[in-house]
PDB file of C-alpha atoms in Angstrom:
ATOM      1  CA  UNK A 883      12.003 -23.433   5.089  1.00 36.00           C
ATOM      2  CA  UNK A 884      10.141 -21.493   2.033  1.00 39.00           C
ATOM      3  CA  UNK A 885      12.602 -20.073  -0.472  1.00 46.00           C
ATOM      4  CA  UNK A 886      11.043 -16.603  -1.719  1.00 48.00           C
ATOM      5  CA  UNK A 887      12.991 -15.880  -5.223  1.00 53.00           C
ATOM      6  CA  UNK A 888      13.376 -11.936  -6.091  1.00 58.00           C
ATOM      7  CA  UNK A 889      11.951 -12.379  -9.736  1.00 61.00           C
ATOM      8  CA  UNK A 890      10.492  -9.778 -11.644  1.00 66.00           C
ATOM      9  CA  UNK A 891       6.924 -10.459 -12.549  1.00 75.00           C
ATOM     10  CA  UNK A 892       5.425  -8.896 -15.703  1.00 78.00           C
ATOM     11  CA  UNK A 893       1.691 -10.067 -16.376  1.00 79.00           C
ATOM     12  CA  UNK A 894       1.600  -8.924 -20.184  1.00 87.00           C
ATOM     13  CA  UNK A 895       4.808 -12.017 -20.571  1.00 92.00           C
ATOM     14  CA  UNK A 896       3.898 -14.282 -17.518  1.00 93.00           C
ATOM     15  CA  UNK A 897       1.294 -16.169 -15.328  1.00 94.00           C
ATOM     16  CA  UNK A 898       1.596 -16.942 -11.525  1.00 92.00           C
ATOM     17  CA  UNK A 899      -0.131 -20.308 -10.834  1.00 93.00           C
ATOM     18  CA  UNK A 900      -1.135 -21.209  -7.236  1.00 91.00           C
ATOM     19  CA  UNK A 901      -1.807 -25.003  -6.993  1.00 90.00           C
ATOM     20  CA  UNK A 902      -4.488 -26.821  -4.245  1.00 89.00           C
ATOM     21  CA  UNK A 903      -1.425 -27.195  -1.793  1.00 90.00           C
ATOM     22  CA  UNK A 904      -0.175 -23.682  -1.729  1.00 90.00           C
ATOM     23  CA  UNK A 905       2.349 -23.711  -3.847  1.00 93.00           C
ATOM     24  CA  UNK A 906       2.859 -21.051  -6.393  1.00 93.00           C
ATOM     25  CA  UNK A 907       4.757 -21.044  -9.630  1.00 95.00           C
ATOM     26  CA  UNK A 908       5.814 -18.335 -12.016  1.00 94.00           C
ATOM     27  CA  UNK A 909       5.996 -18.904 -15.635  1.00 95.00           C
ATOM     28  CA  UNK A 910       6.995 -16.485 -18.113  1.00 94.00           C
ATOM     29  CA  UNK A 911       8.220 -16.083 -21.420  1.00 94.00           C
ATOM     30  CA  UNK A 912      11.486 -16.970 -20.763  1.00 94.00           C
ATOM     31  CA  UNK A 913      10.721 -20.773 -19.021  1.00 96.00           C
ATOM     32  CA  UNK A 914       8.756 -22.714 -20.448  1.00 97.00           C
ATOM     33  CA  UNK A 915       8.042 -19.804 -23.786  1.00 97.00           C
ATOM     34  CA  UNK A 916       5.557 -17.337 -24.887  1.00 96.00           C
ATOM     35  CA  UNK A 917       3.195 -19.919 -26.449  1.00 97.00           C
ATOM     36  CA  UNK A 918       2.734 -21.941 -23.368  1.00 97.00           C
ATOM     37  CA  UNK A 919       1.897 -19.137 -21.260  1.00 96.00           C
ATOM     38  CA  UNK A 920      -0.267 -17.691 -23.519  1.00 95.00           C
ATOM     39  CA  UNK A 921      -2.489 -21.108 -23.754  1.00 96.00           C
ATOM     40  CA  UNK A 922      -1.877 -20.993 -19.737  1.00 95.00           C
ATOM     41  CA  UNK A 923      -3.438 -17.748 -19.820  1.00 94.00           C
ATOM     42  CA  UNK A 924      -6.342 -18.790 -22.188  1.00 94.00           C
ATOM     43  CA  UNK A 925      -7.449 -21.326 -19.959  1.00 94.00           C
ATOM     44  CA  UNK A 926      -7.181 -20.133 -16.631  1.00 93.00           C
ATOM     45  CA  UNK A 927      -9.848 -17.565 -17.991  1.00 92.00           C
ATOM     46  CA  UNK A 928     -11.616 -20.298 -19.072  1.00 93.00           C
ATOM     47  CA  UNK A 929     -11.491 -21.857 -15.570  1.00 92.00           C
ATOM     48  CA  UNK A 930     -10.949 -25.105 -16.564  1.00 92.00           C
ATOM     49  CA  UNK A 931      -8.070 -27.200 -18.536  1.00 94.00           C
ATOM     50  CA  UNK A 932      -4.610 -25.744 -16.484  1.00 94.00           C
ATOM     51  CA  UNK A 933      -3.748 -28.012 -14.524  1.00 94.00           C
ATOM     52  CA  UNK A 934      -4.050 -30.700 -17.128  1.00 96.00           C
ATOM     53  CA  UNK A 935      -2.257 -28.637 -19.773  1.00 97.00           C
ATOM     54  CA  UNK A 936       0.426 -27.999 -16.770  1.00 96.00           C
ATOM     55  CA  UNK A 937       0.851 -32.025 -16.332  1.00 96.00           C
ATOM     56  CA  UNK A 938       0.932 -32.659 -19.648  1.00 97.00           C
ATOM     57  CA  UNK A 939       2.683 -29.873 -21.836  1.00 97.00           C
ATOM     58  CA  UNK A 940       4.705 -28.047 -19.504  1.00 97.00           C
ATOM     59  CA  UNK A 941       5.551 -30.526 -16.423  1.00 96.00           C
ATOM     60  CA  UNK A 942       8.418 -29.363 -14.478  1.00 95.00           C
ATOM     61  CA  UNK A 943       9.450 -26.295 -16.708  1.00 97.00           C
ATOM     62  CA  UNK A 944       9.020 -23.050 -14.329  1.00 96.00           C
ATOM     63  CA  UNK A 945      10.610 -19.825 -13.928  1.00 94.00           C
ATOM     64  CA  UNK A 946      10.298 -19.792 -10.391  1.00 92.00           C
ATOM     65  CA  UNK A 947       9.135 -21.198  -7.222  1.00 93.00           C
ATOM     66  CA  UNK A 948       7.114 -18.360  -5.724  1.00 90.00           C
ATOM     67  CA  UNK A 949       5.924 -20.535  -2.484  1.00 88.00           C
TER      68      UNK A 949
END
């Protein structure tokens, strides 16, 4: 059964990132810091790099499980 979290969700400190399977992860300030979400940020704009930085940089570290 999905698990819906009651999180607050502020886009100036955090980034909601849905992945190819449907499942969506919040990341914020807090978990994993302001520096990775800011680079998170930077290149979903970009449109390329995120999931790579994700895997890499920031791995399991989430503030949430949105779905």
């Amino acid at each position: 059964s999905l698990r819906f979290h009651q999180v607050p969700i502020n886009p100036d400190d955090s980034i909601v990132v849905e992945f190819k399977g449907g499942a969506a992860y919040l990341y914020n300030y807090q978990i994993p810091g302001a520096a990775d979400v800011e680079r998170m940020k930077e290149l979903a704009a970009a449109g390329s790099g995120l999931n790579t930085y994700i895997s890499v940089h920031v791995k399991k570290r989430f503030a949430a499980k949105i779905r």
